[in-house]
XYZ file of C-alpha atoms in Angstrom:
652
model
C 84.477 -92.355 -59.611
C 80.863 -92.623 -60.763
C 79.801 -90.066 -58.147
C 82.502 -87.690 -59.371
C 81.389 -88.124 -62.981
C 77.741 -87.575 -62.067
C 78.599 -84.385 -60.214
C 79.702 -82.707 -63.428
C 77.032 -84.232 -65.625
C 74.570 -81.565 -66.697
C 71.173 -82.488 -65.317
C 67.702 -81.724 -66.581
C 65.046 -80.375 -64.201
C 61.715 -82.230 -63.904
C 60.126 -79.293 -65.747
C 62.330 -80.088 -68.756
C 64.965 -77.316 -68.574
C 68.548 -78.312 -69.323
C 70.960 -76.738 -66.853
C 74.021 -74.911 -68.100
C 77.395 -75.343 -66.404
C 76.801 -72.174 -64.377
C 73.336 -73.366 -63.330
C 74.745 -76.722 -62.261
C 77.471 -75.070 -60.159
C 74.823 -72.865 -58.538
C 72.745 -75.891 -57.559
C 75.787 -77.841 -56.357
C 76.852 -74.991 -54.056
C 73.373 -74.783 -52.538
C 73.287 -78.570 -52.075
C 76.696 -78.503 -50.374
C 75.498 -75.877 -47.886
C 72.293 -77.848 -47.406
C 74.358 -80.802 -46.130
C 76.014 -78.471 -43.623
C 72.623 -77.367 -42.312
C 71.236 -80.903 -42.136
C 74.283 -81.995 -40.132
C 73.323 -79.578 -37.352
C 70.525 -81.908 -36.257
C 70.376 -85.488 -35.049
C 73.190 -85.671 -32.479
C 71.671 -85.246 -29.014
C 75.023 -85.626 -27.252
C 76.560 -82.921 -29.445
C 73.680 -80.580 -28.549
C 74.366 -81.235 -24.871
C 78.076 -80.505 -25.350
C 77.260 -77.262 -27.153
C 74.881 -76.124 -24.418
C 77.545 -76.812 -21.792
C 79.839 -74.308 -23.534
C 77.329 -71.454 -23.321
C 77.822 -69.031 -20.380
C 74.114 -69.016 -19.532
C 74.386 -66.994 -16.336
C 76.370 -64.220 -18.001
C 74.104 -64.062 -21.057
C 70.962 -63.832 -18.932
C 72.444 -61.211 -16.587
C 71.093 -57.743 -17.479
C 74.182 -56.192 -15.878
C 76.714 -58.757 -17.124
C 79.557 -58.251 -19.575
C 77.463 -59.403 -22.530
C 74.710 -56.944 -21.705
C 74.712 -53.672 -23.633
C 71.835 -51.436 -22.484
C 72.230 -49.066 -25.431
C 71.591 -51.924 -27.865
C 69.568 -54.381 -25.769
C 66.814 -51.809 -25.335
C 65.977 -52.299 -29.014
C 65.223 -55.989 -28.468
C 63.247 -55.536 -25.240
C 63.256 -59.117 -23.917
C 62.841 -62.814 -24.660
C 64.329 -64.734 -27.581
C 65.525 -61.698 -29.550
C 67.453 -60.356 -26.566
C 69.038 -63.757 -25.866
C 69.972 -64.135 -29.537
C 71.653 -60.713 -29.492
C 73.748 -61.633 -26.454
C 74.579 -65.112 -27.780
C 75.758 -63.532 -31.028
C 77.704 -60.875 -29.111
C 79.486 -63.560 -27.077
C 80.276 -65.908 -29.953
C 83.216 -63.968 -31.514
C 84.939 -64.233 -28.131
C 84.382 -68.016 -28.138
C 85.938 -68.365 -31.601
C 89.325 -67.191 -32.891
C 89.574 -65.498 -36.270
C 92.362 -66.777 -38.541
C 93.829 -64.377 -41.100
C 96.967 -66.459 -41.621
C 98.098 -69.210 -39.205
C 101.467 -68.834 -37.434
C 104.335 -70.965 -38.718
C 104.179 -74.447 -37.189
C 108.003 -74.524 -36.995
C 109.192 -71.097 -35.802
C 105.965 -69.323 -34.867
C 106.365 -66.546 -37.465
C 103.099 -64.666 -37.965
C 103.882 -63.406 -41.471
C 103.329 -66.642 -43.398
C 102.143 -66.471 -47.009
C 99.688 -68.876 -48.574
C 101.459 -71.016 -51.150
C 98.770 -73.357 -52.432
C 95.477 -75.095 -51.689
C 95.074 -78.879 -51.689
C 92.445 -81.410 -50.804
C 92.234 -83.289 -47.465
C 95.011 -85.864 -47.026
C 95.413 -86.751 -43.351
C 92.881 -88.750 -41.373
C 92.176 -85.712 -39.204
C 91.451 -83.570 -42.254
C 89.156 -86.207 -43.725
C 87.388 -86.893 -40.436
C 86.839 -83.148 -39.951
C 85.323 -82.962 -43.453
C 87.837 -80.344 -44.604
C 86.723 -79.242 -48.054
C 90.156 -77.772 -48.741
C 93.457 -77.233 -46.939
C 95.468 -74.022 -47.223
C 99.246 -74.536 -47.266
C 101.516 -71.689 -46.098
C 105.153 -70.727 -46.688
C 107.231 -69.165 -43.886
C 109.592 -66.383 -45.052
C 111.751 -66.802 -41.894
C 112.490 -70.539 -41.625
C 111.464 -71.343 -45.235
C 109.164 -74.171 -44.063
C 106.176 -75.231 -46.166
C 104.543 -77.349 -43.490
C 101.996 -74.918 -41.991
C 98.432 -75.792 -42.952
C 94.979 -74.423 -42.256
C 92.303 -77.071 -42.903
C 88.906 -75.526 -43.647
C 86.884 -77.968 -41.548
C 83.183 -78.333 -42.225
C 82.243 -80.802 -39.486
C 80.636 -78.827 -36.674
C 81.934 -81.118 -33.914
C 85.495 -80.569 -35.189
C 84.953 -76.805 -35.211
C 83.754 -77.054 -31.617
C 87.183 -78.539 -30.877
C 89.359 -76.122 -32.889
C 87.253 -72.957 -32.403
C 89.124 -71.331 -35.271
C 88.225 -70.134 -38.718
C 86.675 -67.459 -40.851
C 83.100 -66.708 -41.874
C 82.395 -70.270 -43.069
C 83.462 -71.831 -39.791
C 81.804 -69.096 -37.716
C 78.423 -69.416 -39.438
C 78.545 -73.225 -39.348
C 79.307 -73.496 -35.641
C 77.002 -70.617 -34.667
C 74.204 -72.336 -36.584
C 74.814 -75.445 -34.472
C 74.692 -73.352 -31.282
C 71.400 -71.797 -32.356
C 69.895 -75.193 -33.116
C 71.154 -76.546 -29.781
C 69.233 -73.860 -27.854
C 66.061 -74.390 -29.889
C 66.164 -71.641 -32.536
C 64.913 -72.489 -36.005
C 67.997 -71.640 -38.028
C 69.059 -71.405 -41.633
C 72.385 -70.672 -43.310
C 72.660 -67.777 -45.755
C 75.010 -68.524 -48.643
C 76.298 -65.292 -50.197
C 77.818 -66.117 -53.580
C 80.003 -63.002 -53.341
C 81.938 -64.915 -50.651
C 80.380 -64.677 -47.198
C 78.095 -66.737 -44.973
C 75.897 -65.922 -42.004
C 72.748 -67.263 -40.365
C 69.107 -66.290 -40.121
C 67.021 -67.099 -37.046
C 63.248 -67.352 -37.057
C 61.661 -65.092 -34.431
C 57.884 -65.115 -34.598
C 57.001 -64.937 -38.295
C 60.217 -63.185 -39.327
C 63.685 -64.361 -40.290
C 66.314 -62.256 -38.498
C 69.870 -61.940 -39.783
C 72.594 -62.954 -37.289
C 76.265 -62.555 -38.248
C 78.456 -64.426 -35.759
C 81.672 -62.929 -37.187
C 80.521 -59.417 -36.265
C 78.327 -60.198 -33.255
C 75.462 -58.342 -34.961
C 71.805 -59.272 -35.465
C 68.926 -57.689 -37.369
C 71.074 -55.371 -39.530
C 70.476 -56.635 -43.095
C 71.856 -53.375 -44.535
C 75.286 -54.109 -43.032
C 76.800 -55.793 -46.101
C 75.699 -53.395 -48.826
C 75.352 -50.199 -46.803
C 77.937 -50.631 -44.043
C 80.687 -52.734 -45.593
C 80.192 -51.251 -49.046
C 80.196 -54.775 -50.479
C 79.875 -54.162 -54.203
C 79.680 -57.724 -55.569
C 76.394 -58.853 -54.024
C 74.334 -61.040 -56.344
C 72.747 -64.111 -54.742
C 71.995 -64.667 -51.039
C 70.313 -68.041 -50.549
C 68.650 -68.943 -47.247
C 69.079 -72.672 -46.615
C 67.032 -74.414 -43.921
C 66.748 -78.091 -43.124
C 63.373 -78.290 -44.899
C 63.421 -75.457 -47.441
C 65.537 -73.167 -49.610
C 64.722 -69.502 -50.420
C 66.307 -66.717 -52.441
C 66.470 -63.996 -49.773
C 68.652 -61.590 -51.792
C 66.170 -58.657 -51.756
C 66.371 -58.525 -47.951
C 70.032 -57.526 -48.178
C 70.056 -55.035 -51.054
C 68.247 -51.980 -52.301
C 69.697 -52.355 -55.801
C 68.014 -55.599 -56.817
C 66.274 -54.197 -59.902
C 69.305 -52.330 -61.245
C 71.026 -53.489 -64.425
C 74.396 -53.976 -62.675
C 72.883 -56.177 -59.984
C 71.012 -58.350 -62.489
C 74.161 -58.660 -64.622
C 76.074 -60.034 -61.625
C 73.325 -62.590 -61.026
C 73.634 -63.795 -64.630
C 77.222 -64.716 -63.842
C 75.827 -67.556 -61.694
C 72.587 -68.601 -63.430
C 71.327 -68.195 -66.962
C 68.061 -66.514 -65.898
C 65.844 -65.616 -62.957
C 63.412 -68.275 -64.129
C 66.080 -70.997 -63.982
C 67.280 -70.044 -60.486
C 63.658 -70.013 -59.271
C 63.083 -73.475 -60.762
C 66.293 -74.851 -59.232
C 65.124 -73.658 -55.801
C 61.650 -75.047 -56.456
C 63.184 -78.417 -57.428
C 65.259 -78.534 -54.217
C 62.190 -77.684 -52.125
C 60.177 -80.479 -53.752
C 62.916 -82.933 -52.818
C 63.129 -81.652 -49.234
C 59.374 -81.631 -48.683
C 58.483 -84.817 -50.525
C 57.621 -86.820 -47.392
C 56.047 -84.042 -45.327
C 52.522 -84.223 -43.967
C 49.713 -82.019 -45.223
C 49.856 -79.865 -42.073
C 53.608 -79.367 -42.435
C 53.235 -78.337 -46.070
C 50.455 -75.893 -45.183
C 52.653 -74.267 -42.540
C 55.606 -73.977 -44.937
C 53.256 -72.484 -47.544
C 51.967 -69.925 -45.016
C 55.488 -68.892 -44.060
C 56.587 -68.686 -47.699
C 53.631 -66.463 -48.521
C 54.566 -64.005 -45.772
C 58.230 -63.951 -46.700
C 57.511 -63.594 -50.428
C 55.488 -60.457 -49.756
C 58.315 -58.965 -47.685
C 60.931 -59.846 -50.310
C 58.803 -58.480 -53.129
C 58.419 -55.231 -51.185
C 62.217 -55.059 -50.778
C 62.736 -55.638 -54.504
C 60.799 -52.476 -55.265
C 62.589 -50.410 -52.595
C 65.578 -48.415 -53.797
C 66.912 -46.884 -50.557
C 67.547 -48.043 -47.009
C 65.466 -46.147 -44.451
C 67.172 -44.260 -41.633
C 66.042 -46.990 -39.222
C 67.539 -49.736 -41.409
C 70.910 -48.148 -42.048
C 73.941 -49.724 -40.389
C 76.931 -47.627 -41.386
C 79.937 -49.522 -39.994
C 82.566 -51.305 -42.053
C 83.498 -54.903 -41.351
C 84.978 -55.696 -37.920
C 86.257 -59.270 -38.378
C 89.488 -59.888 -40.271
C 92.643 -57.851 -40.808
C 92.417 -54.529 -42.601
C 94.436 -55.837 -45.571
C 92.102 -58.834 -45.888
C 88.986 -56.630 -45.662
C 90.465 -54.141 -48.119
C 91.187 -56.904 -50.636
C 87.533 -57.983 -50.380
C 86.296 -54.350 -50.502
C 84.506 -54.733 -47.148
C 86.139 -51.965 -45.104
C 83.124 -49.685 -45.340
C 82.674 -46.340 -47.016
C 84.418 -44.445 -44.216
C 87.705 -45.982 -45.430
C 87.298 -45.276 -49.141
C 90.204 -43.773 -51.002
C 90.445 -40.024 -51.193
C 90.423 -40.488 -54.951
C 86.665 -40.989 -54.726
C 86.087 -37.511 -53.347
C 85.689 -36.021 -56.790
C 82.782 -38.307 -57.615
C 79.637 -36.500 -56.477
C 77.497 -39.606 -56.753
C 79.988 -41.587 -54.692
C 80.102 -38.827 -52.107
C 76.310 -38.778 -51.848
C 76.232 -42.517 -51.259
C 79.027 -42.298 -48.702
C 77.187 -39.511 -46.889
C 73.990 -41.538 -46.641
C 75.906 -44.481 -45.209
C 77.117 -42.506 -42.224
C 73.775 -41.384 -40.804
C 71.445 -43.391 -38.576
C 67.969 -42.421 -37.398
C 64.589 -43.659 -36.248
C 61.997 -45.029 -38.635
C 59.540 -42.484 -37.188
C 61.448 -39.380 -36.085
C 58.754 -36.792 -35.345
C 57.231 -36.849 -31.860
C 55.428 -34.209 -29.805
C 55.835 -34.974 -26.078
C 53.433 -33.410 -23.568
C 54.692 -30.132 -22.148
C 55.311 -29.862 -18.442
C 52.508 -28.485 -16.252
C 53.904 -24.947 -16.308
C 54.214 -24.931 -20.106
C 57.998 -25.182 -20.073
C 60.184 -27.354 -22.267
C 63.157 -29.030 -20.598
C 66.297 -29.975 -22.508
C 68.652 -32.481 -20.847
C 72.025 -33.663 -22.166
C 73.751 -36.613 -20.507
C 77.398 -37.250 -21.503
C 77.244 -40.649 -19.750
C 73.677 -41.840 -20.397
C 72.373 -45.023 -18.720
C 70.815 -46.123 -22.024
C 71.445 -45.160 -25.638
C 68.422 -42.854 -26.016
C 69.031 -40.943 -22.752
C 71.921 -38.914 -24.162
C 69.389 -36.257 -25.192
C 66.054 -35.809 -23.409
C 63.329 -33.353 -24.477
C 60.524 -32.837 -21.934
C 61.138 -36.237 -20.315
C 61.375 -37.960 -23.724
C 64.684 -39.790 -24.328
C 65.253 -39.139 -28.024
C 68.928 -39.617 -28.946
C 69.583 -42.314 -31.542
C 72.715 -43.034 -29.551
C 74.796 -45.092 -31.990
C 78.236 -45.942 -30.596
C 81.138 -43.625 -31.478
C 78.889 -40.992 -33.011
C 77.329 -37.603 -32.297
C 73.580 -37.655 -31.720
C 71.666 -34.642 -33.045
C 68.064 -33.775 -32.201
C 66.180 -30.967 -33.952
C 63.231 -29.383 -32.116
C 60.630 -27.068 -33.638
C 60.537 -23.479 -32.402
C 56.926 -22.870 -33.480
C 55.155 -25.991 -32.205
C 57.257 -25.554 -29.125
C 58.963 -28.751 -27.990
C 58.038 -30.937 -30.992
C 60.886 -33.262 -31.949
C 61.320 -33.073 -35.714
C 64.431 -35.143 -36.372
C 66.779 -37.419 -34.424
C 69.962 -38.742 -36.016
C 73.433 -40.087 -35.255
C 76.445 -39.048 -37.324
C 79.812 -40.799 -37.651
C 81.184 -38.104 -39.962
C 81.660 -34.458 -39.017
C 81.304 -33.319 -42.634
C 77.890 -34.997 -42.873
C 76.810 -33.428 -39.566
C 77.846 -29.940 -40.723
C 76.013 -30.417 -44.035
C 72.912 -31.487 -42.122
C 72.930 -28.405 -39.883
C 73.471 -26.187 -42.926
C 70.269 -27.600 -44.429
C 68.079 -26.662 -41.429
C 65.675 -23.685 -41.498
C 66.466 -20.702 -39.293
C 65.487 -20.691 -35.606
C 65.287 -24.483 -35.205
C 66.527 -25.686 -31.793
C 69.510 -28.048 -32.105
C 70.821 -30.411 -29.412
C 74.051 -32.448 -29.738
C 75.800 -35.019 -27.602
C 78.614 -37.454 -28.351
C 81.986 -38.022 -29.927
C 83.007 -39.353 -33.324
C 85.971 -41.711 -33.029
C 88.909 -41.492 -35.399
C 89.121 -44.397 -37.849
C 92.069 -46.800 -37.746
C 93.313 -45.599 -41.112
C 92.673 -41.850 -40.654
C 95.613 -39.545 -39.948
C 95.197 -37.548 -36.695
C 96.209 -34.302 -38.402
C 93.343 -34.792 -40.874
C 90.798 -35.684 -38.206
C 91.595 -33.468 -35.193
C 90.940 -30.142 -36.828
C 88.528 -27.348 -35.989
C 84.901 -28.148 -36.804
C 83.237 -25.023 -38.171
C 79.442 -24.750 -37.942
C 78.790 -21.121 -38.830
C 75.009 -21.222 -38.370
C 74.984 -22.288 -34.714
C 75.256 -19.472 -32.196
C 77.764 -20.080 -29.403
C 79.534 -22.870 -31.261
C 83.269 -23.375 -30.642
C 84.588 -26.228 -32.750
C 88.262 -26.022 -31.841
C 88.416 -29.211 -29.727
C 85.185 -31.096 -30.473
C 86.785 -33.572 -32.920
C 89.164 -34.732 -30.207
C 87.028 -34.273 -27.085
C 83.391 -34.597 -28.212
C 80.575 -32.120 -27.726
C 77.548 -31.224 -25.608
C 75.511 -28.442 -27.205
C 72.071 -26.842 -27.150
C 71.332 -23.754 -29.205
C 69.485 -22.333 -32.174
C 70.102 -22.086 -35.914
C 71.045 -18.551 -37.018
C 70.504 -17.216 -33.475
C 72.371 -16.873 -30.192
C 69.825 -16.893 -27.308
C 71.114 -16.380 -23.788
C 70.324 -19.991 -22.861
C 72.778 -21.403 -25.480
C 75.175 -23.953 -23.975
C 78.391 -25.429 -25.383
C 80.968 -27.740 -23.802
C 83.342 -30.577 -24.653
C 82.730 -33.968 -23.030
C 85.865 -33.788 -20.879
C 84.538 -30.756 -18.978
C 83.975 -31.810 -15.364
C 81.049 -29.384 -15.118
C 78.973 -31.520 -17.490
C 80.000 -34.940 -16.155
C 76.592 -35.403 -14.515
C 74.768 -33.783 -17.418
C 73.299 -30.418 -18.301
C 69.685 -29.282 -18.026
C 67.904 -26.124 -19.157
C 64.268 -25.019 -18.913
C 62.743 -22.702 -21.502
C 59.361 -21.058 -21.253
C 58.472 -19.355 -24.519
C 56.072 -16.558 -25.226
C 55.235 -17.652 -28.762
C 53.125 -15.893 -31.324
C 50.108 -18.189 -31.148
C 49.107 -17.196 -34.682
C 52.279 -18.911 -35.977
C 51.723 -22.163 -34.075
C 50.229 -24.911 -36.271
C 47.248 -26.862 -34.957
C 47.766 -30.504 -34.005
C 46.330 -33.566 -35.708
C 46.779 -37.307 -35.260
C 49.089 -39.000 -37.742
C 48.756 -42.738 -38.285
C 51.801 -45.024 -38.369
C 50.857 -48.518 -39.535
C 52.658 -51.651 -38.299
C 54.206 -49.600 -35.466
C 54.166 -49.776 -31.700
C 55.527 -47.386 -29.090
C 58.490 -48.343 -26.948
C 56.162 -48.267 -23.927
C 52.526 -47.486 -23.212
C 51.195 -45.338 -20.375
C 48.010 -47.277 -19.687
C 44.733 -47.537 -21.578
C 41.586 -45.480 -22.033
C 39.594 -45.870 -18.778
C 36.382 -47.903 -18.700
C 34.418 -44.721 -17.954
C 35.006 -43.632 -21.558
C 34.734 -47.096 -23.102
C 34.526 -50.408 -21.204
C 37.362 -52.830 -21.870
C 35.069 -55.394 -23.487
C 33.762 -52.728 -25.849
C 37.310 -51.580 -26.681
C 38.196 -55.106 -27.803
C 35.311 -55.131 -30.268
C 35.316 -51.474 -31.352
C 36.076 -50.186 -34.840
C 38.823 -47.667 -35.528
C 36.243 -44.886 -35.682
C 34.750 -45.843 -32.299
C 38.194 -46.040 -30.719
C 39.087 -42.622 -32.093
C 35.926 -41.141 -30.604
C 36.622 -42.685 -27.171
C 40.226 -41.416 -27.185
C 39.162 -37.905 -28.220
C 36.502 -37.802 -25.515
C 39.033 -38.934 -22.910
C 41.581 -36.360 -24.060
C 39.087 -33.496 -23.809
C 38.631 -34.334 -20.147
C 42.393 -34.208 -19.622
C 42.877 -30.726 -21.088
C 43.716 -28.090 -18.495
C 45.626 -24.826 -18.127
C 46.296 -22.069 -20.610
C 48.464 -24.287 -22.826
C 45.647 -26.774 -23.391
C 48.186 -29.603 -23.581
C 47.220 -33.073 -22.447
C 49.131 -35.629 -20.425
C 49.025 -37.991 -23.405
C 50.136 -37.532 -26.992
C 48.563 -40.408 -28.889
C 47.421 -43.988 -28.722
C 48.011 -47.419 -30.285
C 45.681 -50.324 -30.956
C 44.722 -53.078 -33.355
C 41.801 -55.455 -33.832
C 40.718 -57.200 -30.602
C 42.990 -55.021 -28.449
C 42.390 -52.117 -26.036
C 43.208 -48.468 -26.709
C 46.690 -48.011 -25.244
C 47.806 -44.462 -24.381
C 51.112 -42.811 -25.286
C 53.187 -40.349 -23.294
C 56.816 -39.161 -23.210
C 58.129 -42.703 -22.512
C 56.625 -44.076 -25.739
C 59.321 -42.739 -28.092
C 60.804 -44.069 -30.367
C 58.223 -46.092 -32.258
C 59.206 -49.636 -33.221
C 58.414 -51.463 -36.459
C 57.093 -54.823 -35.289
C 55.065 -56.416 -38.056
C 56.927 -55.642 -41.255
C 55.527 -55.008 -44.738
C 54.239 -58.559 -45.129
C 51.837 -58.166 -42.212
C 50.484 -54.924 -43.651
C 49.723 -56.486 -47.007
C 48.748 -60.054 -46.148
C 46.858 -59.473 -42.927
C 46.254 -55.736 -42.740
C 43.575 -55.843 -40.065
C 45.938 -57.491 -37.569
C 48.622 -54.839 -37.903
C 49.308 -52.471 -35.019
C 48.469 -48.848 -35.761
C 49.875 -46.005 -33.719
C 48.390 -42.506 -33.767
C 50.629 -39.643 -32.648
C 49.626 -36.014 -32.190
C 51.771 -33.765 -34.406
C 51.672 -30.258 -35.896
C 49.346 -30.155 -38.869
C 52.107 -29.695 -41.505
C 53.634 -33.026 -40.424
C 50.421 -34.935 -41.118
C 49.696 -35.941 -44.747
C 46.577 -34.243 -46.024
C 44.870 -37.556 -46.805
C 45.606 -39.106 -43.403
C 42.307 -39.021 -41.523
C 43.565 -41.683 -39.151
C 40.744 -44.169 -39.609
C 41.449 -47.664 -40.868
C 37.870 -48.168 -42.058
C 38.444 -45.292 -44.473
C 39.212 -46.113 -48.109
C 42.065 -43.578 -48.155
C 45.319 -45.541 -47.937
C 47.718 -43.370 -49.959
C 50.182 -41.264 -47.994
C 50.963 -37.819 -49.405
C 54.253 -36.339 -48.147
C 54.284 -33.916 -45.203
C 54.547 -30.251 -46.151
C 56.850 -29.193 -43.316
C 60.047 -27.337 -44.187
């Protein structure tokens, strides 16, 4: 009784602030989740049981059923790749419960009648926080229950639940295999986990089988009630909300937060108080390490606070997968593709919905080396071995390749063969609008199929897709059968190709070679553009010792490395096109000069904003050769320059 009374007694923080009722509830919810996280550790036998449930052989098999080459390529190898496959497998290990079947007659249309506390020994032993009681409309029984267990060992037995049970048990699995794991408590009613990989915390949602897509909730699900997302580890607590929103500084977002705490200052002090309690008995070295990590994460979160839009690389445009449609609709988590037609009159809403249905690379522009004879080769593969191989420009796989979408690549007609944009669309209207915005004569390549949504009527979806500006386009069957296309905006050259995916003639792909006779006076010169905190997908070797010995490369400044690369490239130039076998390089302090070629695309963000700000000299920098209009005027590509601002490119 005393414990119950104390729970609702308003406490005062050590700094003197009196907590309001809302503040107290906020702290109590965080403390409750903290107990869940702390219960993951300490039971060696439970860890062994968990590890015995994992299909290790299948998860480690690059050709197994939990391998997905189109997605796995993004994570390359190691812990991130294993985490992706573990998360992909987990929804098959668990069973999602919308409503339990009637315990008497098996009816699947039961209705929840009430919620009570734990009463039976099993419910108490399983640490059920509440028990849902259901009514059966067929046999009229009120005996069906769904205990919301919180004890991980009990969840390992039942393997049933919703997001709370999924995140709890998946957190235990991650701890059992050695991942540093924390629970993310979303006060708008969701939970997931974050896993520490290197110096970064990576989102992992076991309900969806998705990792590293923090935009999923706001951008993909269209979750409008986001306010507080608290990362809870066994030795620390952090407000990680800015990682999952691009609306943090808006008035609406801050108003929602005030529904849970009286001020930002109070919520910060509550978290600080909890951290002092958790870290009270830590050693000096442990506290220094926690401080180092906090400093890095604070910089990243502060950067996210000031960011108002998700980048093309960050966008994840799918609605929620787990749960019934009615349940998702009630929570407003179906995604923008399922919004009511009533929203169509709202231009602002339409703009937001349009943005949510496009995916792209963080760095889209890339100028691959031309072939020896000066030709550009376009390849389209309806059944690509990996996600990027659906469209290939001069040996450069460049399709974004999102599932159930149409990939579109735009190539420049002046700087012949330069990739300007690469995107995936899950909406035909957005794709048509995009093509309509392109300048005349751009080369356009398409490959893929947009799948009909579960709630979309076929007669509304399977209609002719009209793209007036593309020569040779025939949109009669593309909505139903998909498309393979290469052509030109506002032109109809004789090499234009169009087909639907079901055409047997394109089953093994389509390839075309083009050798232009361009007006050299219209072709922009090339310059190197710098991309900080970026690395290529692959490297093609390094600058040979003859141009700079390896030991010297490790100690060289940016200016010295640039000079060595330029000298090496001049030796490589040959033929009338004066194009080299390489198209850029990447390096950082104490590293060699690595060369780029057609296999290097797309560039990957590896260090994040925190690394750029806190430890700028250790950040990877990639330099890619691009037409002059694509290079900001103040980008001289030398890190020892004082010019750090980035003016926008002037390309059309």
